[in-house]
mmCIF file of C-alpha atoms in Angstrom:
data_model
loop_
_atom_site.group_PDB
_atom_site.id
_atom_site.type_symbol
_atom_site.label_atom_id
_atom_site.label_comp_id
_atom_site.label_asym_id
_atom_site.label_seq_id
_atom_site.Cartn_x
_atom_site.Cartn_y
_atom_site.Cartn_z
ATOM 1 C CA MET X 1 0.317 0.344 0.129
ATOM 2 C CA PRO X 2 2.697 2.611 0.670
ATOM 3 C CA ARG X 3 4.665 2.064 -2.341
ATOM 4 C CA GLN X 4 1.493 2.225 -4.292
ATOM 5 C CA PHE X 5 0.458 5.530 -2.359
ATOM 6 C CA SER X 6 4.320 6.996 -3.247
ATOM 7 C CA CYS X 7 3.775 5.886 -7.215
ATOM 8 C CA THR X 8 0.183 8.034 -7.270
ATOM 9 C CA LEU X 9 2.189 11.254 -5.384
ATOM 10 C CA HIS X 10 5.189 10.472 -7.895
ATOM 11 C CA VAL X 11 2.259 10.620 -10.777
ATOM 12 C CA GLY X 12 0.480 13.275 -9.187
ATOM 13 C CA GLY X 13 3.548 15.369 -8.707
ATOM 14 C CA ARG X 14 4.508 15.220 -11.890
ATOM 15 C CA THR X 15 1.225 15.947 -13.519
ATOM 16 C CA LEU X 16 1.001 19.403 -11.207
ATOM 17 C CA LEU X 17 4.514 20.303 -12.545
ATOM 18 C CA GLY X 18 3.491 19.691 -15.794
ATOM 19 C CA ILE X 19 0.138 22.115 -15.943
ATOM 20 C CA VAL X 20 2.621 24.673 -13.966
ATOM 21 C CA VAL X 21 5.124 24.725 -16.667
ATOM 22 C CA HIS X 22 2.407 24.471 -19.466
ATOM 23 C CA GLY X 23 0.613 27.139 -17.871
ATOM 24 C CA SER X 24 3.793 29.695 -17.413
ATOM 25 C CA LEU X 25 4.416 28.785 -20.998
ATOM 26 C CA LEU X 26 0.936 29.768 -22.738
ATOM 27 C CA LEU X 27 1.323 33.156 -20.194
ATOM 28 C CA LEU X 28 4.923 33.985 -21.726
ATOM 29 C CA VAL X 29 3.528 33.058 -25.259
ATOM 30 C CA SER X 30 0.411 35.387 -24.895
ATOM 31 C CA THR X 31 2.572 38.410 -23.073
ATOM 32 C CA ASN X 32 4.563 38.534 -26.199
#
């Protein structure tokens, strides 16, 4: 169970990071 939770946390963290990076890139493009 702890392993599954760790994996879920890792995937969730990567997804969140991807959303933040994608959002900041969109903001950069819309500004320019």
